[in-house]
PDB file of C-alpha atoms in Angstrom:
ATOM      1  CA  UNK A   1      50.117 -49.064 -37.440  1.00  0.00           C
ATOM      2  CA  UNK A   2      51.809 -49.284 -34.301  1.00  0.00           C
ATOM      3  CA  UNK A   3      50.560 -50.074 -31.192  1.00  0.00           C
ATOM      4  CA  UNK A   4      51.503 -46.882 -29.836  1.00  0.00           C
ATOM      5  CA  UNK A   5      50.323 -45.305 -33.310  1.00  0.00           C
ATOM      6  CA  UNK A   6      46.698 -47.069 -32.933  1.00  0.00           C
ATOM      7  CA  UNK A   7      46.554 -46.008 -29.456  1.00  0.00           C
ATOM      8  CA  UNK A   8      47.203 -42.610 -30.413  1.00  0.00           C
ATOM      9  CA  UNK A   9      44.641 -42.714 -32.680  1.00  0.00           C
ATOM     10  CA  UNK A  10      41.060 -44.305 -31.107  1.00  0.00           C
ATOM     11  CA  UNK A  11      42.386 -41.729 -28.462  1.00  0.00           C
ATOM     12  CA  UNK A  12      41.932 -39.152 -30.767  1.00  0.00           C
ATOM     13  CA  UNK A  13      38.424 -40.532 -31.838  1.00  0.00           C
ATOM     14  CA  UNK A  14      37.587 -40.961 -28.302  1.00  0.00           C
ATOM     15  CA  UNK A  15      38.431 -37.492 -27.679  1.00  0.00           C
ATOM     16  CA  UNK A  16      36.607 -35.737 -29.907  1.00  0.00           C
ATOM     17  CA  UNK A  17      33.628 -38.226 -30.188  1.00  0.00           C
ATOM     18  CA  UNK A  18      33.803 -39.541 -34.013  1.00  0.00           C
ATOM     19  CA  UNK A  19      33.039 -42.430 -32.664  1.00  0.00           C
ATOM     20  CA  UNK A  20      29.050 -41.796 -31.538  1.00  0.00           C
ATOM     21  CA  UNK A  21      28.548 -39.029 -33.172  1.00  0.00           C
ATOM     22  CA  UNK A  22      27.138 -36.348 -30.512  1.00  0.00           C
ATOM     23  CA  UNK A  23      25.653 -33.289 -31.644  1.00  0.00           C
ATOM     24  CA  UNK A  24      26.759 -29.773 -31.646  1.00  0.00           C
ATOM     25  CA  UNK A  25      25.643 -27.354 -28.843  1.00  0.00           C
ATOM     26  CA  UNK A  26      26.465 -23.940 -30.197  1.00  0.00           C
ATOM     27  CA  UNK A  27      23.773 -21.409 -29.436  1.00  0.00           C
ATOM     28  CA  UNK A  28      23.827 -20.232 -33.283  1.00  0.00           C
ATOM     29  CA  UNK A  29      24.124 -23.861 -35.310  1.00  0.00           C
ATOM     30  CA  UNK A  30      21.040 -24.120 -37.247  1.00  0.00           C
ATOM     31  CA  UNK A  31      21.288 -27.924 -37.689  1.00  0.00           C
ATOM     32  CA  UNK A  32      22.603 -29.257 -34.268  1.00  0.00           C
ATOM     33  CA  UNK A  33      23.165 -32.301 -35.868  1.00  0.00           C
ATOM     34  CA  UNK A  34      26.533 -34.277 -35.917  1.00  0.00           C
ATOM     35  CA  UNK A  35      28.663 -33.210 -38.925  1.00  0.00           C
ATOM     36  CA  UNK A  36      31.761 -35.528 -39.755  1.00  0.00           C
ATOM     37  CA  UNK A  37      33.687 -32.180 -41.628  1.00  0.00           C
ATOM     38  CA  UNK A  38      32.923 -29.780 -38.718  1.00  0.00           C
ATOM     39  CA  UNK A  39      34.411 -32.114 -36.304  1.00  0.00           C
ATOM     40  CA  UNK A  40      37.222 -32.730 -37.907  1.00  0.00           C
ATOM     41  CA  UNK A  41      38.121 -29.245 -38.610  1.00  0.00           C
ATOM     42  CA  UNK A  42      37.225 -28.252 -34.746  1.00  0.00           C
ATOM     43  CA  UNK A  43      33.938 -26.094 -36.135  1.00  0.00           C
ATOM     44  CA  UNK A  44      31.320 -26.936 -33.640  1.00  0.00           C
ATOM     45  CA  UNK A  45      30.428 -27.558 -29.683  1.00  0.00           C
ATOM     46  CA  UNK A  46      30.416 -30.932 -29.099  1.00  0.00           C
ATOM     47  CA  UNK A  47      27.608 -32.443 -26.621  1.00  0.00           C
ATOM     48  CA  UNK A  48      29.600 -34.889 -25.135  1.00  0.00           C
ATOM     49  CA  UNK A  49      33.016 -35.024 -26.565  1.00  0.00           C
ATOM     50  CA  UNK A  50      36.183 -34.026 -24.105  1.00  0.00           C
ATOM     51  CA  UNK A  51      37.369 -31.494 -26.952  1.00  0.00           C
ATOM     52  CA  UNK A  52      36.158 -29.250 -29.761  1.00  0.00           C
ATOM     53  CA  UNK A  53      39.120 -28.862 -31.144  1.00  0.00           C
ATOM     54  CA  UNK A  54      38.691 -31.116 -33.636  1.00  0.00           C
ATOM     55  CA  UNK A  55      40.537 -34.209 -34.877  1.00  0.00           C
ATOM     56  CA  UNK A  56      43.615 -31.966 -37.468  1.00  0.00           C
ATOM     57  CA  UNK A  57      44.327 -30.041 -34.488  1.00  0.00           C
ATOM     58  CA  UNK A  58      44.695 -33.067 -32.005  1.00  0.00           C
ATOM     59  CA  UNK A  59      46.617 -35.041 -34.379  1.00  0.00           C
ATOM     60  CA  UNK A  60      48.738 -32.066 -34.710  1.00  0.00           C
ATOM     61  CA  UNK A  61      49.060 -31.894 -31.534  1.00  0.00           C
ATOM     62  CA  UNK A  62      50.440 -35.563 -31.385  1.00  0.00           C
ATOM     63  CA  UNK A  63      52.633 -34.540 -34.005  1.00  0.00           C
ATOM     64  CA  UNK A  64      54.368 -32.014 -32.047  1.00  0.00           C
ATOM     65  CA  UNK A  65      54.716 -33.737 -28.468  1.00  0.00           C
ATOM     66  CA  UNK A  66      56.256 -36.557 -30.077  1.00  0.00           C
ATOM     67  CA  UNK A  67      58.311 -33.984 -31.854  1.00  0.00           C
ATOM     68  CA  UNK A  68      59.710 -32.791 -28.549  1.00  0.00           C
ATOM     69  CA  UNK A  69      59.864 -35.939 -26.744  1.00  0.00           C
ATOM     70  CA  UNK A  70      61.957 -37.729 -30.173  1.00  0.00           C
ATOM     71  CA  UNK A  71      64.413 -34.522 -30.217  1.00  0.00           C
ATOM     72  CA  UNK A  72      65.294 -34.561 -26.210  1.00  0.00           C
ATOM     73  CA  UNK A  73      63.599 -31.014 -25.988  1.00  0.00           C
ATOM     74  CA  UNK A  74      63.723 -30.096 -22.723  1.00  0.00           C
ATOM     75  CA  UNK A  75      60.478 -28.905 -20.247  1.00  0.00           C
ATOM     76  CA  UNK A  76      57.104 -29.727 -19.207  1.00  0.00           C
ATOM     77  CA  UNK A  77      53.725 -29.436 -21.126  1.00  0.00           C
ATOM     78  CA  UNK A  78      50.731 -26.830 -20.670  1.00  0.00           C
ATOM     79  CA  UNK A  79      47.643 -25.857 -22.079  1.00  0.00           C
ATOM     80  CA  UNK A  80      45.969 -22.422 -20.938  1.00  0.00           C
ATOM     81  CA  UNK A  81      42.166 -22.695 -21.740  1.00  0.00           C
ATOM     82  CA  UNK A  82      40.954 -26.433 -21.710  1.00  0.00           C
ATOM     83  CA  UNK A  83      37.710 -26.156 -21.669  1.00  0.00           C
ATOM     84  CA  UNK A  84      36.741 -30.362 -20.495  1.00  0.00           C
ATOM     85  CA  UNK A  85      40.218 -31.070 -20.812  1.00  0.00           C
ATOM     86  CA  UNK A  86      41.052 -33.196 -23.932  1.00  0.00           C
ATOM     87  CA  UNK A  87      43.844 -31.893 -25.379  1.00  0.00           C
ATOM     88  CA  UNK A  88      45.838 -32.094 -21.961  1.00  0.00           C
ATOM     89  CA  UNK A  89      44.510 -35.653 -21.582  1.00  0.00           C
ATOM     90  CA  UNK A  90      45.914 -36.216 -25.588  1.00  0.00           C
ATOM     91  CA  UNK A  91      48.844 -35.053 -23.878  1.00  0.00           C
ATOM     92  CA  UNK A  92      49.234 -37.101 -21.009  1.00  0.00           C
ATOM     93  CA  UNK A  93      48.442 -39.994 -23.277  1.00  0.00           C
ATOM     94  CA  UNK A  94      51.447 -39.708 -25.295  1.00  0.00           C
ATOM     95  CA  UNK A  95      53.808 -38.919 -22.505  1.00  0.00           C
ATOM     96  CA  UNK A  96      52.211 -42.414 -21.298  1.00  0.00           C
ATOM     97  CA  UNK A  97      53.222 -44.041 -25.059  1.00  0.00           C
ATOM     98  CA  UNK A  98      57.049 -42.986 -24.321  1.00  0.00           C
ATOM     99  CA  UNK A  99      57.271 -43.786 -21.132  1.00  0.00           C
ATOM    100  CA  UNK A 100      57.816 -40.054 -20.511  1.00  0.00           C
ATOM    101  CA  UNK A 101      56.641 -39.764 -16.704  1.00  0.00           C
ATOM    102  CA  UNK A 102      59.011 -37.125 -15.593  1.00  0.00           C
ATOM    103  CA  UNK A 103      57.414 -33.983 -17.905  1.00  0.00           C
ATOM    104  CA  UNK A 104      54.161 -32.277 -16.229  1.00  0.00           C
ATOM    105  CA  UNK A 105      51.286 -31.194 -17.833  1.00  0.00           C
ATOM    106  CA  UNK A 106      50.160 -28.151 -16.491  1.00  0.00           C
ATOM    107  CA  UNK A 107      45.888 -27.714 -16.980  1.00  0.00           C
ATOM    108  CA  UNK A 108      45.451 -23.795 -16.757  1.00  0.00           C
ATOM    109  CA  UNK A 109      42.078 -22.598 -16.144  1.00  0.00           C
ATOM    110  CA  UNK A 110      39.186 -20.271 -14.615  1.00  0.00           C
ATOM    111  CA  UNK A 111      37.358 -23.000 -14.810  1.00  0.00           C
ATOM    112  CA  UNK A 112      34.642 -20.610 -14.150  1.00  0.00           C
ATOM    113  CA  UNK A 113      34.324 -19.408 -17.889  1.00  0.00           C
ATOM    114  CA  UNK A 114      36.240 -16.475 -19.489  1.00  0.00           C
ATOM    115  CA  UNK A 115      36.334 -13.316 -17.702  1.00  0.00           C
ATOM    116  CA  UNK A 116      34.701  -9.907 -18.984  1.00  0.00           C
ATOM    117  CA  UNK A 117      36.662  -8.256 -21.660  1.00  0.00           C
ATOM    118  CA  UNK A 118      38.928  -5.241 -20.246  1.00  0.00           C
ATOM    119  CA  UNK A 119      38.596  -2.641 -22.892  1.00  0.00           C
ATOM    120  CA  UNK A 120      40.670  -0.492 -21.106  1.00  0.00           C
ATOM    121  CA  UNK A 121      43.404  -2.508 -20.811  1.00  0.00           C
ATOM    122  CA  UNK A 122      42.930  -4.263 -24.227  1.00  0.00           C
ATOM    123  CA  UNK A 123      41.267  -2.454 -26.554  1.00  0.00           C
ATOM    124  CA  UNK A 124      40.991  -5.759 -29.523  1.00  0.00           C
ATOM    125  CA  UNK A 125      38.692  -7.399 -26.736  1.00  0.00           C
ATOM    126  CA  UNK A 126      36.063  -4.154 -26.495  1.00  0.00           C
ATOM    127  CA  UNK A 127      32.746  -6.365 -27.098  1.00  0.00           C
ATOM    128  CA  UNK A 128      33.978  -9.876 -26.744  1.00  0.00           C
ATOM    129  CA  UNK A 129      31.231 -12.378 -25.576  1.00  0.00           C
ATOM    130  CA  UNK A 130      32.985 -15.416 -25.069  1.00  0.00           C
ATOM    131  CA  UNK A 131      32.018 -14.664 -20.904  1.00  0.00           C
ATOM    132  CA  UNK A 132      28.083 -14.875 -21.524  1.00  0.00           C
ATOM    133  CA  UNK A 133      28.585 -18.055 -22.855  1.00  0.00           C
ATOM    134  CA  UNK A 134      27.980 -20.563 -19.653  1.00  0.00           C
ATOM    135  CA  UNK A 135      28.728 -23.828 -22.087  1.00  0.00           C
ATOM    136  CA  UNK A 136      32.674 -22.419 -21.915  1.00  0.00           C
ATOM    137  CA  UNK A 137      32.298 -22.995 -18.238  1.00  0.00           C
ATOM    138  CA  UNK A 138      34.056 -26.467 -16.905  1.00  0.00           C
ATOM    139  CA  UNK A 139      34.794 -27.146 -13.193  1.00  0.00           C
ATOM    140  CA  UNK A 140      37.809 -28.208 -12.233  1.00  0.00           C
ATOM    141  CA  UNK A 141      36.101 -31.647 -10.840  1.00  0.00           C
ATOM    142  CA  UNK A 142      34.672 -32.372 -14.028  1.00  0.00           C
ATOM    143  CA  UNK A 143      38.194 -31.864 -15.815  1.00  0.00           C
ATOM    144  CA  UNK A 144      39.768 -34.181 -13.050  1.00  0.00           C
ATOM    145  CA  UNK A 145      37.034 -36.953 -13.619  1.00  0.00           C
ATOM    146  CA  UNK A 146      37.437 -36.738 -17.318  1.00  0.00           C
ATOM    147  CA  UNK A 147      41.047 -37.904 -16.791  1.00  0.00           C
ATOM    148  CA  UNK A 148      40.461 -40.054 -14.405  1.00  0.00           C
ATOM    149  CA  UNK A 149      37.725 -41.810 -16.971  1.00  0.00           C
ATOM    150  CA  UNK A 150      40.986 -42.164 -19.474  1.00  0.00           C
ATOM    151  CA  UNK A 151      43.361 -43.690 -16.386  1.00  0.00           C
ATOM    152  CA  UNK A 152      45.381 -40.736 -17.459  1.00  0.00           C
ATOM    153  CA  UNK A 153      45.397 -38.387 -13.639  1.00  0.00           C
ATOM    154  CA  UNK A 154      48.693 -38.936 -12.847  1.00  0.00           C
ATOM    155  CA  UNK A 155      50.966 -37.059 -10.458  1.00  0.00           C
ATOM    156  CA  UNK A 156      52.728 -35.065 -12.659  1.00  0.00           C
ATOM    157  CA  UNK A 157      48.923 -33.546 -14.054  1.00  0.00           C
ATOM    158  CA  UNK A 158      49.034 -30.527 -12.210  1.00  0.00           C
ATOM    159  CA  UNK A 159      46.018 -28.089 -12.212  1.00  0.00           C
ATOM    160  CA  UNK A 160      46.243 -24.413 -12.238  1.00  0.00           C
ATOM    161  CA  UNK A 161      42.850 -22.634 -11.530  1.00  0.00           C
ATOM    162  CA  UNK A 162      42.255 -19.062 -12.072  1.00  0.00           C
ATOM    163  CA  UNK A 163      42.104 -16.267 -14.479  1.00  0.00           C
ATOM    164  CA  UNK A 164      45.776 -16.279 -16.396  1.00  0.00           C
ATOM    165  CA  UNK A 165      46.802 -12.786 -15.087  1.00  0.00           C
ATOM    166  CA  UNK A 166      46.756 -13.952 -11.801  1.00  0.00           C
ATOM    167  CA  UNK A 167      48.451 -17.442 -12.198  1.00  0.00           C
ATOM    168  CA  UNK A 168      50.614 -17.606 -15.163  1.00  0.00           C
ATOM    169  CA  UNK A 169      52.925 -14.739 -14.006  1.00  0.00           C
ATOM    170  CA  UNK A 170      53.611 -16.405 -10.691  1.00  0.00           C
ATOM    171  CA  UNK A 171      53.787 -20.135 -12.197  1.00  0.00           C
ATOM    172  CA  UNK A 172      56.795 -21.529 -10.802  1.00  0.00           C
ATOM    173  CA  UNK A 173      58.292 -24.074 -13.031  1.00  0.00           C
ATOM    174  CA  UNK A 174      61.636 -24.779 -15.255  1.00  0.00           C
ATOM    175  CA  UNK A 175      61.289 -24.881 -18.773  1.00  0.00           C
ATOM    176  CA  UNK A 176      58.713 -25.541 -20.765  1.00  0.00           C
ATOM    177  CA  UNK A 177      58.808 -27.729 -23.940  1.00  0.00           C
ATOM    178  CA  UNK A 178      54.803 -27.470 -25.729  1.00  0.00           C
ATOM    179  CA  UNK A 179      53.041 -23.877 -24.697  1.00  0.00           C
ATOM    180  CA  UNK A 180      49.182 -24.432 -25.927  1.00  0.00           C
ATOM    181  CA  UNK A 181      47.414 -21.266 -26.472  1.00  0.00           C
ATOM    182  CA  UNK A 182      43.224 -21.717 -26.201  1.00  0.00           C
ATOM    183  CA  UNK A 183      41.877 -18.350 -24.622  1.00  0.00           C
ATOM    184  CA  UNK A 184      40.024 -17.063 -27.200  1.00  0.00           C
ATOM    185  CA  UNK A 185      40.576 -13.366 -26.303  1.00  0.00           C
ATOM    186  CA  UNK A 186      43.849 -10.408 -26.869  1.00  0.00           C
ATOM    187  CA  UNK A 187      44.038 -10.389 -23.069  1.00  0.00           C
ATOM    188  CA  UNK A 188      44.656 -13.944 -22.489  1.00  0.00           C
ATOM    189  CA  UNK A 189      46.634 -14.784 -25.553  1.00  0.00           C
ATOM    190  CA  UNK A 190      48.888 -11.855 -24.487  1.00  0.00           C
ATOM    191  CA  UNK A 191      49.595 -12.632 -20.468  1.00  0.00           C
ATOM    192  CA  UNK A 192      49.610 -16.311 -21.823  1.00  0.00           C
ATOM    193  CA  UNK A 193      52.455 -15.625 -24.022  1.00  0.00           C
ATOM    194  CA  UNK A 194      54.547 -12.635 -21.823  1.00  0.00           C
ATOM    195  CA  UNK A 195      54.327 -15.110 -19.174  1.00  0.00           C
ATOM    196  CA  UNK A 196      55.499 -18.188 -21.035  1.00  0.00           C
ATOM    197  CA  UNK A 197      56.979 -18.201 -23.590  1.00  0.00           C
ATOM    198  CA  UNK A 198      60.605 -17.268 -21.956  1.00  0.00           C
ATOM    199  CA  UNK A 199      60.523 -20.087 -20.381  1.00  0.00           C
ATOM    200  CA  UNK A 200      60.180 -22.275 -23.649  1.00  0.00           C
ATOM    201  CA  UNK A 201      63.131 -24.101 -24.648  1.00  0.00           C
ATOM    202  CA  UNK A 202      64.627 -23.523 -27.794  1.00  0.00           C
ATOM    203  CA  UNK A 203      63.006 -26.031 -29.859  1.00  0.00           C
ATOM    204  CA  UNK A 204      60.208 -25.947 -27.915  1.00  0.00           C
ATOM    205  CA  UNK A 205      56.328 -25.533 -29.732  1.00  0.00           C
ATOM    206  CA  UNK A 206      53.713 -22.477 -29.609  1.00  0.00           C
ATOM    207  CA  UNK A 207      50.561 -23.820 -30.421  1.00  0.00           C
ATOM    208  CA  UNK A 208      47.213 -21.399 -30.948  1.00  0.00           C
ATOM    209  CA  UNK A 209      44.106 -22.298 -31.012  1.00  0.00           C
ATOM    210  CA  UNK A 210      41.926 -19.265 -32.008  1.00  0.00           C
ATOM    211  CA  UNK A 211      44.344 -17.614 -34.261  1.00  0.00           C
ATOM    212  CA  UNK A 212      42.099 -17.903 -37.388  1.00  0.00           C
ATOM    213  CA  UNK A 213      38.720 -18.219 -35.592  1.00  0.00           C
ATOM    214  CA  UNK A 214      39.403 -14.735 -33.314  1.00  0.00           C
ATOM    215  CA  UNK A 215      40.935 -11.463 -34.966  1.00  0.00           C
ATOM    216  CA  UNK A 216      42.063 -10.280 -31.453  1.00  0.00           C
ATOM    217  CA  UNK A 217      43.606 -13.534 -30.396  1.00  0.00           C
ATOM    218  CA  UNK A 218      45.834 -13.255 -34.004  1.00  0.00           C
ATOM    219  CA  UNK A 219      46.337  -9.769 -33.023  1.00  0.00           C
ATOM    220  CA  UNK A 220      47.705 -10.746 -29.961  1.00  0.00           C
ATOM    221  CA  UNK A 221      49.900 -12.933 -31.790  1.00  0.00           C
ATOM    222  CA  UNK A 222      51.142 -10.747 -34.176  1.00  0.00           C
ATOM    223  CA  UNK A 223      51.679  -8.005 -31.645  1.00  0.00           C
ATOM    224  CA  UNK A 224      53.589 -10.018 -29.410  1.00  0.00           C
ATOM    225  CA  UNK A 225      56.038 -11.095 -32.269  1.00  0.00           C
ATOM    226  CA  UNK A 226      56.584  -7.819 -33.003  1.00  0.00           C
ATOM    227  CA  UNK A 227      57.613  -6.505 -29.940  1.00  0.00           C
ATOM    228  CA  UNK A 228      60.077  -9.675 -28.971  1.00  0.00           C
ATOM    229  CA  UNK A 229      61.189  -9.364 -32.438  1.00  0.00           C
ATOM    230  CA  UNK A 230      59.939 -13.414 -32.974  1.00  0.00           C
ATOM    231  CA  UNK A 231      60.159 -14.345 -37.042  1.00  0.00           C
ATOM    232  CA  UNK A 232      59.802 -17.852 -37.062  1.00  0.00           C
ATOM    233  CA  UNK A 233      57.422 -18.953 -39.878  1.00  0.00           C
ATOM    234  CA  UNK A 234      53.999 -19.715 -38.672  1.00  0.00           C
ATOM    235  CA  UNK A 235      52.539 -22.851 -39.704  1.00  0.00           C
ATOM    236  CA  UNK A 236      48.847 -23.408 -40.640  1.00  0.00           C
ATOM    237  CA  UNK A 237      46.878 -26.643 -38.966  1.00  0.00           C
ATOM    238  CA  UNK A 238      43.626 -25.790 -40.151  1.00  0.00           C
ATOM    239  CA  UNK A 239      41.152 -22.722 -40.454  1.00  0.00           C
ATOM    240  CA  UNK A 240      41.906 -21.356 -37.080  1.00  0.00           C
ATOM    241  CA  UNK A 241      45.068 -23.540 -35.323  1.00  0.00           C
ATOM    242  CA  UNK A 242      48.607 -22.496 -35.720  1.00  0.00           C
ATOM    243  CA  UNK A 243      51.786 -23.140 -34.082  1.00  0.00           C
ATOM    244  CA  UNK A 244      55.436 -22.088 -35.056  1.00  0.00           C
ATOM    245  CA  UNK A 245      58.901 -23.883 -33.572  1.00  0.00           C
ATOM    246  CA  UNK A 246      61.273 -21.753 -30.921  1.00  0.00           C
ATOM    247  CA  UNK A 247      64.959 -21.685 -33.093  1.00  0.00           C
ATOM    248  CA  UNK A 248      67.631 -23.268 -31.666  1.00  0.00           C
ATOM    249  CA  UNK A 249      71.152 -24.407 -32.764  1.00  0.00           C
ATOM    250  CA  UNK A 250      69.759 -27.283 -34.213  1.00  0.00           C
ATOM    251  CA  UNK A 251      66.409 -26.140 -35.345  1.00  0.00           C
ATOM    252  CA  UNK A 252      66.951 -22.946 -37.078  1.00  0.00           C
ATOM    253  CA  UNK A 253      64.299 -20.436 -38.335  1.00  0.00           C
TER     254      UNK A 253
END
């Protein structure tokens, strides 16, 4: 390996904790004991780690920064939903590996939790949970620190705090080259995606988290393909992460 390969990689198991092994916190895991499968595959709440992701998700997600960075892809970095922050730090750390200090990484939060579901407005949220759930709630100071504990809080991290209706509309910024989807709910996934995604350069990445885990995140998906008439294939990670490719000249569906 590399140097910038095995960098890459203890991040990775620094990240999500393979390393010591916490335990899960989920409310409903009958064994909270550590389980080497469910962290890979992302299928548990870690104690400690900075991610639950899980290690195929976060390697994909090396996968496709380098992607962007290797083809000259235009545009900044952001994750909406980042819980204690680890894939934007994952992020950061391979802009570091490139030398690519010019792209931003936008961290886009409540921090404050997921809202209430809005029925009303979105019908595929009517019951959602996710809100009761005070583990999903990170402060933007403990997100900060986290970075700051990897030498990674840089000036081009820039936070975005609040609930993604009211920021990701008015986010003021040129293109975008990696759009990382992690809000759980139809609502979120939707303003995440009406607000971004015309701003992602051809070429660019989608990434979502929930797709397989949530049926109204995939909804959200599926509904918002539809209606911007978006065919690209999507591409399986695991048992809930996707991501598919914006076509370009070059990179065709």
């Amino acid at each position: 390996m590399s140097p910038q390969d095995l960098y890459l990689d203890l991040l990775v198991r620094i990240l999500a904790n393979t390393i010591y092994e916490d335990p899960t916190m989920e409310p409903w895991a009958a064994d909270p004991k550590y389980s080497a499968d469910k962290r890979v595959n992302g299928q548990d709440w870690p104690r400690a780690a900075h991610t639950m992701v899980g290690v195929k998700r976060l390697n994909n997600l090396i996968s496709l920064v380098s992607s962007v960075i290797q083809d000259g892809i235009p545009g900044d970095l952001i994750e909406t939903g980042v819980w204690r922050g680890g894939c934007c730090i994952l992020m950061q750390g391979i802009l570091e590996t490139f030398g690519e200090t010019h792209r931003k990484i936008f961290v886009a939060d409540s921090f404050q939790g997921l809202p209430p579901p809005d029925p009303a407005r979105y019908a595929a949220d009517a019951g959602d949970i996710h809100h009761t759930f005070p583990e999903l709630a990170v402060s933007s100071e403990q997100v900060r620190s986290n970075f700051h504990r990897y030498g990674l809080l840089k000036e081009n991290v820039v936070f975005i705090e609040g609930f993604f209706e009211d920021t990701l509309p008015k986010l003021d910024t040129g293109p975008l080259a990696i759009i990382r989807l992690d809000g759980d709910m139809y609502g979120s996934t939707m303003v995440a995606l009406e607000a971004l995604y015309p701003k992602l350069s051809d070429g660019g990445y989608v990434i979502v988290d929930d797709y397989g885990a949530v049926p109204a995140c995939k909804l959200a998906v599926t509904d918002f393909r539809r209606n911007h008439g978006v065919n690209t294939p999507i591409e399986l990670v695991d048992w809930t992460g996707v991501w598919w490719r914006k076509p370009s000249s070059i990179h065709s569906e």
